[in-house]
Coordinates of C-alpha atoms in Angstrom, one line a residue:
M1 CA -51.1 101.8 34.6
A2 CA -52.5 101.3 31.4
V3 CA -49.5 103.5 29.6
K4 CA -46.9 100.9 31.4
A5 CA -48.7 97.5 30.5
Y6 CA -48.1 98.6 26.6
D7 CA -44.2 98.4 27.7
L8 CA -42.1 95.7 26.0
T9 CA -39.0 96.8 27.3
G10 CA -36.8 93.5 28.1
R11 CA -38.7 91.3 25.5
T12 CA -38.1 89.9 22.5
A13 CA -40.5 89.8 19.6
F14 CA -40.6 87.5 16.5
V15 CA -42.0 88.8 13.4
T16 CA -42.9 86.8 10.1
G17 CA -43.7 88.7 6.9
A18 CA -41.9 91.6 8.4
A19 CA -40.6 92.8 4.7
S20 CA -43.6 95.2 4.2
G21 CA -47.3 95.8 4.9
I22 CA -48.8 94.8 8.2
G23 CA -45.4 92.8 9.1
R24 CA -43.6 95.9 8.7
A25 CA -45.7 97.8 10.7
C26 CA -46.0 95.5 13.8
A27 CA -42.0 94.9 13.8
V28 CA -41.7 98.6 14.2
L29 CA -44.4 99.4 16.7
L30 CA -43.6 96.5 18.8
A31 CA -39.6 98.2 18.6
Q32 CA -41.1 101.3 19.6
A33 CA -42.9 99.6 22.5
G34 CA -39.4 98.6 23.6
A35 CA -39.0 94.9 22.3
T36 CA -36.0 93.5 20.6
V37 CA -37.7 92.7 17.1
H38 CA -36.6 89.4 15.5
G39 CA -38.0 90.4 11.8
A40 CA -38.4 87.4 9.6
D41 CA -39.1 87.2 5.4
R42 CA -38.2 86.2 2.0
D43 CA -37.7 89.8 0.9
A44 CA -34.0 90.8 2.0
Q45 CA -34.4 94.1 0.9
G46 CA -37.8 95.1 2.5
L47 CA -36.2 93.2 5.1
H48 CA -33.3 95.6 5.4
E49 CA -35.5 98.3 5.1
T50 CA -37.5 97.4 8.1
A51 CA -34.3 96.9 10.4
T52 CA -33.3 100.1 9.3
L53 CA -36.4 102.0 10.4
I54 CA -36.2 100.1 13.3
K55 CA -32.8 101.1 14.3
D56 CA -32.9 104.8 13.3
Q57 CA -36.0 105.3 15.9
G58 CA -33.3 103.8 18.5
G59 CA -34.5 100.5 18.4
T60 CA -33.1 96.8 18.4
A61 CA -33.6 94.8 15.0
R62 CA -32.4 91.5 14.0
T63 CA -33.3 90.1 10.8
H64 CA -33.8 86.3 9.4
H65 CA -33.7 85.9 5.6
L66 CA -36.2 82.9 5.4
D67 CA -39.3 81.3 3.6
V68 CA -41.8 80.4 6.1
T69 CA -42.7 77.2 4.3
D70 CA -39.7 75.7 5.3
H71 CA -39.9 74.2 8.6
G72 CA -36.2 73.9 8.9
Q73 CA -35.5 77.8 7.9
V74 CA -38.1 78.8 10.6
R75 CA -36.9 76.6 13.6
R76 CA -33.3 77.7 13.5
A77 CA -34.1 81.3 13.0
V78 CA -36.5 81.1 16.2
A79 CA -34.0 78.9 18.1
S80 CA -31.3 81.6 17.4
C81 CA -33.4 83.6 20.2
E82 CA -32.0 83.8 23.4
R83 CA -35.3 84.1 24.7
L84 CA -39.1 85.1 22.8
D85 CA -42.1 86.7 24.6
V86 CA -44.0 87.5 21.4
M87 CA -44.3 85.4 18.2
A88 CA -46.2 87.7 15.7
A89 CA -46.9 85.1 12.7
V90 CA -48.1 87.6 9.7
A91 CA -46.4 86.3 6.5
G92 CA -49.1 85.4 3.9
I93 CA -50.1 85.4 0.6
M94 CA -53.3 86.6 -1.4
H95 CA -54.9 84.1 -3.9
S96 CA -58.3 84.2 -5.7
S97 CA -59.8 81.7 -8.0
P98 CA -63.4 80.4 -8.4
V99 CA -63.7 76.8 -7.1
L100 CA -64.3 75.2 -10.5
E101 CA -61.0 76.7 -11.7
T102 CA -58.8 76.2 -8.8
R103 CA -55.5 74.1 -9.3
D104 CA -53.9 71.9 -7.1
E105 CA -51.1 74.2 -6.8
D106 CA -53.0 77.1 -6.2
L107 CA -54.1 75.2 -3.0
D108 CA -50.8 73.8 -1.9
R109 CA -49.2 77.3 -2.5
V110 CA -51.5 78.8 -0.2
L111 CA -51.8 76.3 2.4
A112 CA -48.1 76.5 2.6
V113 CA -47.7 79.9 3.4
N114 CA -50.9 80.9 5.1
F115 CA -51.6 78.0 7.3
K116 CA -48.2 75.6 7.3
G117 CA -45.8 78.9 7.6
V118 CA -48.3 80.1 10.7
L119 CA -48.2 76.4 12.5
Y120 CA -44.4 76.0 11.9
A121 CA -43.9 79.6 13.7
C122 CA -46.4 78.9 16.5
Q123 CA -44.8 75.3 17.3
E124 CA -41.2 76.5 17.3
A125 CA -42.1 79.8 19.1
A126 CA -44.2 77.6 21.7
R127 CA -41.0 75.2 22.2
L128 CA -39.0 77.9 22.7
M129 CA -41.4 79.7 25.5
L130 CA -42.0 76.3 27.0
A131 CA -38.2 75.7 27.5
R132 CA -37.4 79.3 28.9
D133 CA -40.6 78.7 31.0
N134 CA -41.2 82.4 30.7
G135 CA -44.7 82.4 29.2
G136 CA -45.5 84.5 26.4
S137 CA -47.9 85.7 23.5
I138 CA -48.6 83.9 20.2
I139 CA -50.3 86.1 17.5
T140 CA -51.5 85.0 14.4
M141 CA -52.9 86.4 11.5
A142 CA -56.4 85.3 10.3
S143 CA -58.8 87.5 8.0
G144 CA -62.0 88.8 7.6
A145 CA -62.4 86.2 5.2
V146 CA -63.2 83.6 7.6
D147 CA -66.5 85.6 8.0
I148 CA -67.9 85.9 5.0
G149 CA -68.3 84.1 1.6
G150 CA -67.4 85.3 -1.7
P151 CA -66.2 84.6 -5.4
G152 CA -62.6 83.4 -5.1
L153 CA -62.2 83.2 -1.2
L154 CA -61.7 79.2 -1.5
C155 CA -57.9 78.9 -1.0
Y156 CA -57.3 82.1 0.8
G157 CA -60.6 81.7 3.3
A158 CA -59.8 78.1 3.7
A159 CA -56.2 78.4 4.8
K160 CA -57.4 81.5 6.9
A161 CA -60.1 79.4 8.9
A162 CA -57.4 76.7 9.3
V163 CA -55.4 79.6 11.3
V164 CA -58.5 80.3 13.5
Q165 CA -58.5 76.5 14.2
L166 CA -54.8 76.1 15.0
T167 CA -55.0 79.5 17.4
K168 CA -57.8 78.0 19.3
T169 CA -56.4 74.8 20.0
L170 CA -52.9 75.7 20.8
A171 CA -54.9 77.8 23.2
T172 CA -56.2 75.7 25.2
E173 CA -52.7 73.2 25.0
V174 CA -50.3 75.8 26.5
G175 CA -52.4 77.9 28.4
R176 CA -51.5 76.1 31.7
Y177 CA -47.9 77.6 30.9
G178 CA -48.8 81.1 30.6
I179 CA -48.9 81.3 27.0
R180 CA -51.7 83.0 25.3
V181 CA -52.7 82.6 22.2
N182 CA -55.1 84.9 20.0
A183 CA -55.6 85.9 16.4
V184 CA -56.2 89.2 14.2
A185 CA -58.6 89.1 11.4
P186 CA -58.5 92.2 9.5
G187 CA -60.7 93.7 7.0
W188 CA -59.2 95.3 3.9
I189 CA -55.8 97.0 4.6
R190 CA -54.2 99.3 2.2
T191 CA -50.8 97.1 1.8
P192 CA -48.6 95.8 -0.8
M193 CA -50.5 92.7 -1.0
T194 CA -53.9 94.7 -1.5
D195 CA -52.4 97.0 -4.4
R196 CA -54.4 96.2 -7.3
H197 CA -51.6 98.0 -9.5
D198 CA -54.1 100.1 -11.4
A199 CA -54.8 103.3 -9.8
G200 CA -58.2 103.5 -11.0
A201 CA -58.9 99.8 -10.1
Q202 CA -57.3 100.5 -6.7
A203 CA -59.6 103.6 -5.8
H204 CA -62.8 101.5 -7.3
T205 CA -61.7 98.7 -4.8
E206 CA -60.9 100.8 -1.7
A207 CA -64.1 103.2 -2.3
R208 CA -66.2 99.9 -2.6
M209 CA -64.4 98.3 0.6
S210 CA -65.0 102.0 2.3
R211 CA -68.8 102.1 1.9
L212 CA -68.8 98.6 3.8
S213 CA -67.5 100.3 6.9
P214 CA -69.7 102.3 9.2
L215 CA -66.2 104.3 9.6
G216 CA -66.3 104.9 5.9
R217 CA -62.5 104.1 5.0
V218 CA -60.1 101.2 4.9
G219 CA -57.4 100.5 7.1
E220 CA -54.2 101.0 7.3
P221 CA -51.3 98.4 8.5
E222 CA -51.0 100.5 11.7
D223 CA -54.3 99.8 12.6
I224 CA -53.5 96.1 12.7
A225 CA -50.0 96.9 14.6
H226 CA -51.9 98.5 17.2
T227 CA -54.3 95.7 17.8
V228 CA -51.1 93.2 17.6
L229 CA -49.4 95.2 20.2
H230 CA -52.6 95.2 22.6
L231 CA -52.6 91.3 22.4
A232 CA -48.5 91.3 22.7
S233 CA -48.5 93.5 25.8
D234 CA -49.9 92.7 29.5
A235 CA -53.0 94.7 28.8
S236 CA -54.2 91.5 27.2
A237 CA -53.1 89.2 30.0
F238 CA -56.7 87.7 30.4
T239 CA -57.2 87.3 26.7
T240 CA -56.4 84.2 24.7
G241 CA -58.1 81.9 21.9
Q242 CA -59.6 85.0 20.8
I243 CA -60.2 86.2 17.3
L244 CA -60.2 90.1 17.2
R245 CA -61.6 91.9 14.1
P246 CA -60.1 95.2 13.4
N247 CA -61.9 95.6 10.3
G248 CA -64.0 98.9 10.5
G249 CA -67.4 97.0 11.3
T250 CA -67.6 95.4 7.7
T251 CA -68.5 92.2 9.3
M252 CA -70.7 93.1 12.1
P253 CA -73.9 90.5 12.3
W254 CA -77.3 92.4 11.2

């Protein structure tokens, strides 16, 4: 029964940020669970590679080359789905700058991708789910940055905190229609987005982050994808408005 609850056969999932990292891992795992996966990203080559991975494993994939900060592009892509059961709004960017050195354009860009892009995906997914009247699961990507303070985290942390508020608010508004809305707040995950582009610096960062975790390691994209699969599936049928923290225990309270 527990295994059957994770079966997404006959369902459709839409994943933003599907070209690499966590987004790619989510798209591949949701397809392995039986879903038809619509992947969206501005990286056309990476998106093609993700679709190829899915198809080579016998899955079904559609691709949408788009910019999540363009509401019209997101609207048209989501509307092209005949039905929608799962939205995983994963697309995001990293940015770090001290508060006193943060420029308007830095804040605008991070909010555009990490908050507005998630908002647009959630809005269009909810509209389609409501129109089809078949319920669904909307999953947003927050961050462990919402639980901590640290140098340079203003733009990134503020955008992710806004995602948490979006998640909780939307959950209260669409729950009566059988639509669940939850967020995933990962810890440090080894992805192209967290790549320091310097082997020494990367090893130092990963060693430091590993020491913060009782498990003694940093995360992999697949660690987050499995959390997303849980939220996408019937196994989490009574879960909504929640923030799941697959972070290796790095933000446990004292």
